[in-house]
Short mmCIF file of C-alpha atoms in Angstrom, two decimals:
data_model
loop_
_atom_site.label_atom_id
_atom_site.label_comp_id
_atom_site.label_asym_id
_atom_site.label_seq_id
_atom_site.Cartn_x
_atom_site.Cartn_y
_atom_site.Cartn_z
CA MET P 46 86.00 -6.13 167.07
CA VAL P 47 87.07 -7.14 163.35
CA VAL P 48 87.33 -4.34 161.26
CA ASP P 49 85.35 -4.89 157.97
CA LYS P 50 88.43 -5.07 155.02
CA GLY P 51 86.33 -4.61 151.81
CA LYS P 52 84.67 -1.65 153.68
CA LYS P 53 88.96 -0.81 154.54
CA ALA P 54 89.79 -1.01 151.20
CA LYS P 55 86.96 1.98 150.08
CA VAL P 56 88.76 4.33 151.82
CA ALA P 57 91.53 6.30 149.68
CA GLU P 58 88.41 7.05 147.57
CA ARG P 59 86.61 9.91 147.94
CA GLY P 60 83.68 11.01 147.66
CA GLU P 61 80.00 8.62 147.65
CA GLU P 62 82.36 6.82 150.16
CA ASP P 63 82.09 9.82 152.31
CA SER P 64 79.62 7.76 154.76
CA ASP P 65 82.46 4.70 154.61
CA HIS P 66 85.24 6.86 155.56
CA ILE P 67 83.89 8.37 158.43
CA ASP P 68 82.53 4.89 159.49
CA ASP P 69 85.92 3.70 159.21
CA GLU P 70 87.17 6.51 161.65
CA LEU P 71 84.69 5.76 164.20
CA VAL P 72 85.45 2.29 164.07
CA LEU P 73 88.86 2.93 165.41
CA SER P 74 88.25 5.42 167.49
CA ILE P 75 85.92 3.01 168.95
CA GLU P 76 88.48 0.12 168.96
CA LYS P 77 90.67 2.46 170.39
CA LEU P 78 88.39 3.03 173.06
CA GLN P 79 88.43 -0.28 173.70
CA GLU P 80 91.94 -1.09 174.07
CA ILE P 81 91.56 2.11 176.16
CA GLN P 82 89.43 -0.31 178.27
CA ASP P 83 90.79 -3.14 178.63
CA GLU P 84 93.74 -1.45 180.43
CA LEU P 85 91.90 0.40 182.42
CA GLU P 86 90.19 -2.35 183.94
CA ARG P 87 93.87 -4.51 184.28
CA VAL P 88 94.47 -1.51 186.16
CA ASN P 89 91.46 -1.87 188.74
CA GLU P 90 92.31 -5.41 189.32
CA GLU P 91 95.40 -5.03 190.25
CA ALA P 92 94.20 -1.96 192.43
CA SER P 93 91.59 -4.99 193.70
CA ASP P 94 94.45 -7.23 194.41
CA LYS P 95 97.05 -5.03 196.23
CA VAL P 96 94.15 -3.63 198.19
CA LEU P 97 92.90 -7.30 198.92
CA GLU P 98 97.12 -7.66 200.21
CA VAL P 99 96.64 -5.40 202.37
CA GLU P 100 93.94 -6.15 204.43
CA GLN P 101 94.57 -10.03 204.38
CA LYS P 102 98.07 -8.66 206.01
CA TYR P 103 95.82 -6.82 208.89
CA ASN P 104 93.31 -9.81 209.25
CA GLU P 105 96.47 -12.10 210.65
CA ILE P 106 98.04 -9.36 212.49
CA ARG P 107 94.39 -9.06 214.32
CA ARG P 108 94.45 -12.87 214.96
CA PRO P 109 96.37 -13.05 217.95
CA ILE P 110 94.92 -9.92 219.60
CA TYR P 111 91.31 -11.11 218.96
CA GLY P 112 92.90 -14.75 220.72
CA LYS P 113 93.55 -12.23 223.69
CA ARG P 114 90.57 -11.08 223.68
CA ASN P 115 88.47 -13.67 223.73
CA GLU P 116 90.24 -15.20 227.13
CA ILE P 117 89.68 -11.86 228.86
CA ILE P 118 86.22 -11.96 227.77
CA LYS P 119 85.93 -14.98 229.76
CA SER P 120 86.30 -13.68 232.68
CA ILE P 121 83.54 -11.03 232.07
CA PRO P 122 80.22 -13.32 233.05
CA ASP P 123 76.81 -12.88 230.33
CA PHE P 124 79.90 -10.54 227.78
CA TRP P 125 78.49 -11.55 224.82
CA LEU P 126 74.69 -11.23 226.10
CA THR P 127 75.27 -7.83 227.74
CA ALA P 128 77.04 -7.10 224.28
CA PHE P 129 73.87 -7.80 222.54
CA LEU P 130 71.31 -6.34 224.58
CA SER P 131 72.54 -3.48 224.33
CA HIS P 132 73.08 -3.05 220.50
CA PRO P 133 70.21 -1.34 218.59
CA ALA P 134 69.29 -3.87 216.24
CA LEU P 135 70.59 -7.32 218.21
CA SER P 136 68.88 -6.95 221.30
CA ASN P 137 65.12 -7.00 219.51
CA LEU P 138 66.46 -9.99 218.03
CA LEU P 139 67.01 -12.08 221.48
CA SER P 140 63.39 -13.58 222.79
CA GLU P 141 63.29 -14.06 226.58
CA GLU P 142 63.79 -17.66 226.51
CA ASP P 143 66.80 -16.97 223.58
CA GLN P 144 68.43 -14.53 226.75
CA ASN P 145 68.53 -17.49 228.88
CA ILE P 146 69.91 -19.64 226.54
CA PHE P 147 72.55 -16.52 225.93
CA LYS P 148 73.80 -17.17 229.57
CA TYR P 149 75.38 -20.03 228.37
CA LEU P 150 77.16 -18.33 226.21
CA GLU P 151 80.54 -18.08 226.49
CA SER P 152 82.61 -17.32 222.59
CA LEU P 153 81.69 -15.40 219.81
CA GLU P 154 84.05 -16.21 217.30
CA VAL P 155 83.59 -14.20 213.42
CA GLU P 156 86.88 -15.37 211.20
CA ASP P 157 87.50 -14.73 207.72
CA PHE P 158 88.72 -16.84 204.99
CA LYS P 159 92.39 -16.57 204.55
CA ASP P 160 92.26 -15.36 201.37
CA LEU P 161 89.56 -13.04 203.17
CA LYS P 162 87.59 -13.09 199.70
CA SER P 163 86.11 -16.60 199.73
CA GLY P 164 83.94 -15.68 202.45
CA TYR P 165 83.45 -15.38 206.89
CA SER P 166 81.76 -18.04 209.39
CA ILE P 167 80.27 -16.48 212.87
CA SER P 168 80.47 -19.12 216.12
CA PHE P 169 78.59 -18.94 218.84
CA ASN P 170 80.59 -21.36 221.65
CA PHE P 171 78.27 -22.26 224.32
CA SER P 172 78.57 -24.68 227.13
CA PRO P 173 77.05 -27.31 228.46
CA ASN P 174 73.19 -26.50 228.85
CA PRO P 175 69.84 -27.87 228.95
CA TYR P 176 68.65 -26.99 225.08
CA PHE P 177 70.60 -28.45 222.73
CA GLU P 178 73.10 -30.67 222.40
CA ASP P 179 75.78 -28.99 220.78
CA THR P 180 78.41 -27.23 222.65
CA SER P 181 79.72 -24.48 218.56
CA LEU P 182 76.73 -23.12 216.48
CA LYS P 183 78.14 -21.94 213.20
CA LYS P 184 77.73 -20.10 210.35
CA THR P 185 79.56 -19.87 207.36
CA TYR P 186 79.24 -17.27 204.29
CA SER P 187 80.86 -19.20 201.40
CA PHE P 188 81.88 -16.39 198.56
CA PHE P 189 81.99 -17.66 194.78
CA ASP P 190 84.48 -15.70 191.51
CA GLU P 191 80.69 -15.78 189.78
CA GLY P 192 78.99 -13.94 192.52
CA THR P 193 76.59 -16.43 194.58
CA THR P 194 77.27 -17.59 197.83
CA ASN P 195 77.19 -20.76 199.42
CA ILE P 196 75.10 -20.29 203.32
CA THR P 197 75.83 -23.65 205.75
CA SER P 198 74.67 -23.94 209.29
CA THR P 199 74.58 -25.99 212.21
CA THR P 200 71.41 -28.35 211.88
CA ILE P 201 70.96 -27.23 215.52
CA ARG P 202 70.17 -30.71 218.12
CA TRP P 203 67.60 -29.29 220.20
CA LYS P 204 66.76 -31.71 223.31
CA GLU P 205 63.28 -32.48 224.38
CA GLY P 206 61.00 -29.65 223.99
CA MET P 207 63.42 -27.06 223.76
CA ASN P 208 63.51 -26.26 220.01
CA THR P 209 62.30 -23.03 220.26
CA ALA P 210 63.57 -21.85 216.93
CA ASN P 211 60.94 -23.52 215.81
CA GLY P 212 58.23 -22.30 218.15
CA VAL P 213 57.26 -25.44 220.23
CA ALA P 214 58.46 -25.79 224.01
CA TYR P 215 56.57 -27.20 226.49
CA ASP P 216 56.82 -25.69 229.95
CA LYS P 217 57.34 -27.26 233.42
CA SER P 218 53.12 -28.87 233.37
CA GLY P 219 54.00 -30.02 229.48
CA LYS P 220 51.36 -28.47 227.83
CA LYS P 221 52.48 -26.83 224.86
CA ARG P 222 53.49 -23.66 225.40
CA PRO P 223 53.03 -20.88 221.87
CA PHE P 224 55.96 -18.12 220.83
CA PRO P 225 54.44 -15.62 219.48
CA GLU P 226 58.22 -14.22 218.86
CA GLU P 227 60.78 -16.04 216.45
CA SER P 228 64.03 -17.00 218.04
CA PHE P 229 67.43 -15.82 217.25
CA PHE P 230 67.63 -19.21 216.32
CA SER P 231 66.00 -19.34 213.60
CA TRP P 232 68.61 -17.32 212.03
CA PHE P 233 70.97 -20.49 211.56
CA GLY P 234 68.29 -22.17 209.52
CA GLU P 235 68.37 -19.47 207.11
CA THR P 236 70.36 -20.59 204.62
CA GLN P 237 68.42 -20.27 201.48
CA GLN P 238 71.05 -17.98 198.72
CA LYS P 239 69.19 -14.83 197.72
CA SER P 240 69.05 -14.01 194.23
CA ILE P 241 72.82 -12.34 193.20
CA SER P 242 69.98 -9.22 191.79
CA GLU P 243 68.81 -8.60 195.47
CA GLY P 244 72.57 -8.70 196.49
CA PHE P 245 73.95 -10.92 198.97
CA SER P 246 72.29 -9.78 202.46
CA ASP P 247 72.19 -11.09 205.53
CA GLU P 248 71.46 -8.55 208.58
CA VAL P 249 72.53 -9.85 210.77
CA ALA P 250 75.30 -11.48 209.87
CA GLU P 251 76.98 -8.18 208.70
CA ILE P 252 75.66 -6.17 212.04
CA ILE P 253 77.60 -9.36 213.82
CA LYS P 254 81.25 -9.62 211.64
CA GLU P 255 81.31 -5.37 210.76
CA ASP P 256 79.65 -3.68 213.90
CA LEU P 257 79.86 -5.67 217.12
CA TRP P 258 82.77 -8.18 216.25
CA PRO P 259 84.57 -5.12 215.92
CA ASN P 260 84.32 -3.66 219.13
CA PRO P 261 81.58 -5.04 221.11
CA LEU P 262 82.90 -3.30 224.64
CA LYS P 263 80.97 -0.22 223.84
CA TYR P 264 78.44 -1.83 223.50
CA PHE P 265 78.84 -3.55 226.82
CA ASN P 266 79.66 -0.75 228.36
CA ASN P 267 76.76 1.38 227.83
CA GLU P 268 74.94 -1.33 229.57
CA ALA P 269 76.95 -1.92 232.03
CA ASP P 270 77.22 1.69 232.88
CA GLU P 271 73.99 1.52 234.81
CA GLU P 272 75.35 -2.10 236.67
CA ASP P 273 77.47 -1.71 240.35
CA PHE P 274 80.52 -3.13 239.37
CA ASP P 275 81.84 -0.03 236.85
CA VAL P 276 83.58 3.00 238.31
CA ASP P 277 84.08 6.51 238.38
CA GLU P 278 83.70 6.72 235.42
CA ASP P 279 79.50 7.02 234.83
CA ASP P 280 78.96 9.04 238.41
CA GLU P 281 76.39 10.96 236.85
CA GLU P 282 74.18 8.27 235.62
CA GLY P 283 75.29 6.00 238.83
CA THR P 284 74.15 8.43 241.08
CA ASP P 285 70.78 8.63 241.35
CA PHE P 286 70.22 4.73 242.72
CA GLU P 287 73.68 4.22 243.99
CA ASP P 288 74.07 7.20 246.08
CA GLU P 289 72.67 5.88 249.30
CA ASP P 290 73.83 8.43 252.03
CA ASP P 291 73.13 11.26 249.75
CA ASP P 292 76.92 12.10 250.01
CA GLN P 293 77.63 11.69 246.03
CA ALA P 294 80.61 10.21 247.34
CA ASP P 295 81.28 6.33 245.96
CA GLU P 296 83.26 4.95 248.46
CA ASP P 297 80.90 4.81 251.62
CA GLU P 298 77.47 2.99 250.09
CA ASN P 299 78.85 -0.51 251.36
CA MET H 215 89.15 3.84 232.66
CA VAL H 216 90.32 4.93 236.34
CA ALA H 217 89.68 2.12 238.99
CA ASP H 218 88.47 3.07 242.42
CA LYS H 219 91.22 3.31 245.04
CA GLY H 220 88.80 2.67 247.77
CA LYS H 221 87.13 -0.22 246.17
CA LYS H 222 91.48 -1.81 244.40
CA SER H 223 92.11 -1.68 248.35
CA LYS H 224 89.63 -4.17 249.46
CA VAL H 225 90.88 -6.39 247.03
CA ALA H 226 93.41 -8.20 250.31
CA GLU H 227 90.68 -8.46 252.10
CA ARG H 228 88.38 -12.01 252.16
CA GLY H 229 85.47 -12.63 254.27
CA GLU H 230 81.33 -11.96 253.25
CA GLU H 231 80.69 -8.11 253.52
CA GLN H 232 84.50 -7.89 250.57
CA ASP H 233 83.74 -10.72 248.23
CA SER H 234 81.56 -9.04 246.02
CA ASP H 235 84.30 -5.75 246.00
CA HIS H 236 86.81 -8.14 244.57
CA VAL H 237 84.61 -9.34 242.24
CA ASP H 238 84.34 -6.64 240.90
CA GLY H 239 87.83 -5.57 241.21
CA GLU H 240 88.71 -8.23 238.64
CA LEU H 241 85.62 -6.96 236.99
CA VAL H 242 86.95 -3.78 236.82
CA LEU H 243 90.43 -5.50 235.69
CA SER H 244 89.19 -7.63 233.16
CA ILE H 245 87.21 -4.49 231.68
CA GLU H 246 90.48 -2.29 231.45
CA LYS H 247 91.73 -4.99 230.01
CA LEU H 248 89.19 -5.72 226.91
CA GLN H 249 89.87 -1.63 226.22
CA GLU H 250 93.53 -1.57 225.85
CA LEU H 251 92.94 -4.24 223.28
CA GLN H 252 90.00 -2.37 222.05
CA ASP H 253 92.55 0.64 221.64
CA GLU H 254 94.96 -1.92 219.96
CA LEU H 255 92.51 -2.78 217.68
CA GLU H 256 91.61 0.68 216.65
CA LYS H 257 95.67 1.04 216.32
CA ILE H 258 95.96 -1.82 213.92
CA ASN H 259 92.44 -0.56 212.02
CA GLU H 260 93.58 2.87 211.53
CA GLU H 261 96.65 1.83 209.70
CA ALA H 262 95.27 -0.78 207.89
CA SER H 263 92.68 2.31 206.36
CA ASP H 264 95.30 4.24 205.74
CA LYS H 265 97.50 1.53 203.62
CA VAL H 266 94.17 0.71 201.54
CA LEU H 267 94.39 4.36 201.00
CA GLU H 268 97.91 5.29 200.04
CA VAL H 269 97.05 2.24 197.39
CA GLU H 270 94.05 4.04 195.68
CA GLN H 271 95.50 7.15 195.65
CA LYS H 272 98.17 5.88 194.02
CA TYR H 273 95.63 3.85 190.98
CA ASN H 274 94.71 7.21 190.95
CA GLU H 275 97.21 8.31 189.67
CA VAL H 276 98.48 5.77 187.19
CA ARG H 277 94.12 6.33 186.32
CA ARG H 278 94.46 9.83 184.99
CA PRO H 279 96.82 9.69 182.24
CA VAL H 280 94.54 7.21 180.91
CA TYR H 281 91.28 9.07 181.40
CA ILE H 282 92.96 11.85 179.76
CA ARG H 283 93.71 9.44 176.35
CA ARG H 284 90.33 8.14 176.67
CA ASN H 285 89.00 11.66 176.90
CA GLU H 286 90.53 12.69 173.04
CA ILE H 287 89.45 9.62 171.85
CA ILE H 288 85.74 9.87 172.70
CA GLN H 289 86.18 13.97 171.29
CA SER H 290 86.25 11.96 167.34
CA ILE H 291 82.95 10.11 168.47
CA PRO H 292 80.17 11.48 167.99
CA ASP H 293 77.36 12.06 170.65
CA PHE H 294 79.07 9.57 172.84
CA TRP H 295 77.78 10.45 175.98
CA LEU H 296 74.97 11.10 175.19
CA THR H 297 74.85 7.91 173.94
CA ALA H 298 76.29 6.30 176.80
CA PHE H 299 73.79 7.79 178.60
CA LEU H 300 70.40 7.20 176.78
CA SER H 301 72.35 3.71 176.57
CA HIS H 302 72.62 3.07 180.54
CA PRO H 303 69.32 1.31 181.96
CA ALA H 304 69.10 4.32 185.39
CA LEU H 305 70.62 7.27 183.71
CA SER H 306 68.72 7.20 180.34
CA ASP H 307 64.87 8.06 182.24
CA LEU H 308 67.09 11.26 183.26
CA LEU H 309 66.72 13.05 180.61
CA THR H 310 64.22 14.87 178.52
CA GLU H 311 63.70 15.74 175.35
CA GLU H 312 64.79 19.27 175.62
CA ASP H 313 68.02 17.16 177.44
CA GLN H 314 68.17 15.24 175.18
CA LYS H 315 68.45 18.42 172.43
CA ILE H 316 71.14 19.90 175.10
CA PHE H 317 73.53 17.08 175.38
CA LYS H 318 74.59 17.30 171.78
CA TYR H 319 76.81 20.77 172.95
CA LEU H 320 78.17 18.13 175.76
CA VAL H 321 81.84 17.74 174.65
CA SER H 322 83.22 15.74 177.94
CA LEU H 323 82.52 14.68 180.83
CA ASP H 324 84.94 14.54 183.93
CA VAL H 325 84.88 12.63 187.12
CA GLU H 326 88.14 13.61 189.43
CA ASP H 327 89.08 12.63 193.06
CA CYS H 328 90.85 14.07 195.03
CA LYS H 329 94.21 13.56 195.26
CA ASP H 330 93.88 12.56 198.42
CA VAL H 331 90.42 10.02 197.64
CA LYS H 332 89.14 10.82 200.78
CA SER H 333 88.11 14.29 201.11
CA GLY H 334 85.68 13.79 197.45
CA TYR H 335 85.27 14.26 194.14
CA SER H 336 83.72 16.31 191.57
CA ILE H 337 81.70 15.64 188.55
CA VAL H 338 82.35 17.91 185.49
CA PHE H 339 80.08 18.48 182.31
CA ASN H 340 81.93 20.06 179.70
CA PHE H 341 79.67 21.76 176.85
CA SER H 342 80.63 23.20 173.65
CA PRO H 343 79.06 27.17 173.12
CA ASN H 344 75.46 26.86 173.11
CA PRO H 345 72.09 28.32 173.01
CA TYR H 346 70.73 27.51 176.17
CA PHE H 347 73.52 28.52 178.98
CA GLU H 348 76.32 30.55 178.66
CA ASP H 349 78.48 28.13 181.08
CA THR H 350 80.68 25.59 179.13
CA LYS H 351 81.62 23.91 182.81
CA LEU H 352 79.21 22.39 184.45
CA VAL H 353 80.21 21.67 188.14
CA LYS H 354 79.25 19.44 191.10
CA THR H 355 81.47 19.11 193.66
CA TYR H 356 81.09 16.07 196.79
CA SER H 357 83.27 17.65 199.84
CA PHE H 358 83.99 14.54 202.97
CA THR H 359 84.41 16.25 206.16
CA GLU H 360 86.26 14.47 209.12
CA GLU H 361 83.09 14.56 210.52
CA GLY H 362 81.82 12.21 208.24
CA THR H 363 79.21 15.13 206.45
CA THR H 364 78.60 15.99 203.41
CA ASN H 365 79.33 18.71 201.27
CA ILE H 366 77.88 19.64 197.95
CA THR H 367 78.07 22.46 195.52
CA GLY H 368 77.06 22.42 192.46
CA THR H 369 77.12 25.09 189.03
CA THR H 370 74.56 27.88 189.14
CA ILE H 371 73.69 27.51 186.09
CA LYS H 372 73.94 30.66 183.63
CA TRP H 373 70.81 30.24 181.32
CA LYS H 374 70.07 32.07 178.47
CA GLU H 375 66.70 34.22 178.31
CA GLY H 376 63.74 31.82 177.97
CA MET H 377 66.28 28.88 177.93
CA ASP H 378 66.29 27.65 181.60
CA ILE H 379 64.32 24.36 181.68
CA ALA H 380 65.80 23.37 185.12
CA ASN H 381 63.24 25.94 186.47
CA GLY H 382 60.49 24.92 183.88
CA ASN H 383 60.52 27.82 181.92
CA GLY H 384 60.44 26.59 177.94
CA HIS H 385 61.70 28.98 174.73
CA GLU H 386 58.63 27.11 173.02
CA LYS H 387 55.83 28.09 174.93
CA LYS H 388 56.78 31.54 175.90
CA GLY H 389 54.05 33.71 178.10
CA SER H 390 52.54 30.60 178.73
CA LYS H 391 52.93 27.86 181.94
CA ARG H 392 54.45 24.95 180.59
CA PRO H 393 53.23 22.32 183.01
CA LEU H 394 56.47 20.43 184.08
CA THR H 395 55.46 16.79 183.34
CA GLU H 396 59.15 15.22 183.02
CA GLU H 397 61.99 16.98 185.81
CA SER H 398 65.42 18.03 183.72
CA PHE H 399 68.41 16.64 184.03
CA PHE H 400 69.55 20.08 184.55
CA SER H 401 68.14 20.58 187.62
CA TRP H 402 70.45 17.69 189.06
CA PHE H 403 72.82 20.70 189.10
CA GLY H 404 70.55 22.89 191.42
CA GLU H 405 70.58 19.70 194.85
CA THR H 406 72.76 20.51 197.33
CA GLU H 407 70.62 19.04 200.10
CA LEU H 408 71.44 15.02 200.27
CA LYS H 409 68.51 12.37 199.83
CA ASN H 410 68.12 11.25 202.58
CA PHE H 411 67.58 7.00 201.71
CA SER H 412 66.99 4.12 204.68
CA ASP H 413 70.33 3.13 204.09
CA GLY H 414 71.77 6.70 204.21
CA VAL H 415 72.32 9.65 202.55
CA THR H 416 73.25 9.30 198.70
CA ASP H 417 73.16 11.35 195.88
CA GLU H 418 72.12 8.83 193.90
CA VAL H 419 72.94 10.40 190.55
CA ALA H 420 76.70 11.14 191.49
CA GLU H 421 77.45 7.23 192.11
CA ILE H 422 75.91 6.01 189.07
CA ILE H 423 77.83 8.57 187.11
CA LYS H 424 80.89 7.68 188.82
CA GLU H 425 80.92 3.95 190.41
CA ASP H 426 79.26 2.98 187.37
CA LEU H 427 79.16 4.99 183.99
CA TRP H 428 82.84 6.96 184.02
CA PRO H 429 84.26 3.22 184.46
CA ASN H 430 83.39 2.32 181.78
CA PRO H 431 80.61 3.98 179.58
CA LEU H 432 81.49 1.79 176.42
CA LYS H 433 80.05 -0.83 177.58
CA TYR H 434 76.69 1.08 177.75
CA PHE H 435 77.45 3.23 174.45
CA ASN H 436 77.71 -0.16 172.80
CA ASN H 437 74.25 -1.30 173.58
CA GLU H 438 73.13 0.95 171.70
CA ALA H 439 76.08 1.65 168.82
CA ASP H 440 75.28 -2.58 168.12
CA GLU H 441 71.78 -1.22 166.47
CA GLU H 442 74.15 1.55 163.87
CA ASP H 443 75.91 1.05 160.58
CA PHE H 444 79.79 2.40 161.79
CA ASP H 445 79.55 -1.08 163.95
CA GLY H 446 81.48 -3.83 162.24
CA ASP H 447 80.81 -7.63 161.64
CA GLU H 448 80.85 -8.16 165.63
CA ASP H 449 76.91 -7.55 165.67
CA ASP H 450 76.17 -8.61 162.49
CA GLU H 451 73.44 -11.23 164.05
CA GLU H 452 71.39 -7.74 164.66
CA LYS H 453 72.59 -5.90 161.44
CA GLY H 454 71.95 -8.51 159.06
CA SER H 455 68.57 -7.79 158.85
CA GLU H 456 68.64 -4.59 158.02
CA ASP H 457 71.95 -4.29 156.55
CA ASP H 458 71.82 -7.26 153.96
CA GLU H 459 70.13 -5.94 151.18
CA ASP H 460 70.82 -8.51 148.90
CA GLY H 461 70.58 -11.12 151.02
CA ASP H 462 73.23 -13.32 150.84
CA GLN H 463 74.55 -12.35 154.32
CA ASP H 464 77.75 -11.23 153.53
CA ASP H 465 78.40 -7.68 154.20
CA GLU H 466 81.21 -6.94 151.90
CA GLU H 467 79.15 -6.68 148.80
CA GLU H 468 76.39 -4.05 150.15
CA GLU H 469 78.10 -0.81 149.08
CA ASP H 470 77.88 -2.57 145.94
CA GLU H 471 74.37 -2.85 146.11
CA ASP H 472 74.04 0.94 145.54
CA ASP H 473 76.64 1.30 142.61
CA SER H 474 74.50 -0.81 139.89
#
């Protein structure tokens, strides 16, 4: 804010110029205030950078653990399908057909860009299956400094008659089967950037990244509790249908 | 998760009947290993949160003296906070005519985090002695507990006789009930229950003041101050029409116009 030199010269004079004098002091105060705000902004940027550094560092520490985790998950059949179905929000997104497709889901992976702030991607890795040619379906979110978000996604190469994402499929006799339920896989096609005023939100992405990915086991366990291979921990839930000889002991069921 | 010893001892045996136990045994092991990894991840996440908190605490300490200096300067700008409030798109709607008169006595605003940052913060409105209430300080405090709940406390305003506008009494119409078409901003101090929004519980006013107004009130103040005389050259195009008395678009000569 440039001070008007004409006004400044009159500062020395009192009387009628009182209002100029006051204006002048006000101008100075506002200038000083602006300098303080600039200083605060520098401090805030420094703080943000430091926080980002911490987050980047811990992301690097987590990576190998996620890698190990992925290996173990492969030896648990239908792990991600079960976790999805046990999640209060995500379970609603899978149609019957989707669940059949998820039988081929080998792994889920959420990966931040190295600098963290530029974005992340969510990948669903499938084994070869009768539904589509792809083995990896990926959705990527890129954040730009101006605040916009770019979303890119795999275009699914559906096999003949299997395109559930667009609502058409054929049953065994060749008749068109209408899909009243929207398929989860249509999520890959949703790449419209929302306007900045709406804020960026792809709720499904946020839930997968912030909620499911950090600890899918807690959701998996909720459902697994009811299944045979889960042990002592959930006896009170298991006894109802497993206690064949009525003695409340697991060991002799078989 | 404790492995069932009975099932585990059958792992060595093969054959149809024990195959399912064998598979179960491996599954149990996988899930146990997975749990260990999740526990490891949790420790790492806690460490990361602690480190982030440390950074925030450090920079809060750095900011405090700057806010104090800022407050000193603001004291020399009349009606600074009132103007900033009225220029803020959301906050301006909260001040009734009467509230604005009371805000003339507002000396300063202060938003202060607890030292550890995570336990909460308070918003303080400091007033000079005024005809409306006895208090010189109105405070609203938010305390976050470990369990995740929020405790809110707010000053019970000691209104002077007939001035309690937060509860609908106005001095203008003594003896007759004045219907409250507008709610006073000061009722906010009495709201110590969190509102329930679909995305969680919040006190929106508190969030706006803390996250938006407090960090940089000058940007809002300037939006309004642009239209006033004491602002310098910067906004000539906006004030040219009202200040350009001799029509020559030149600031310097304006005051002289009156002298002749």
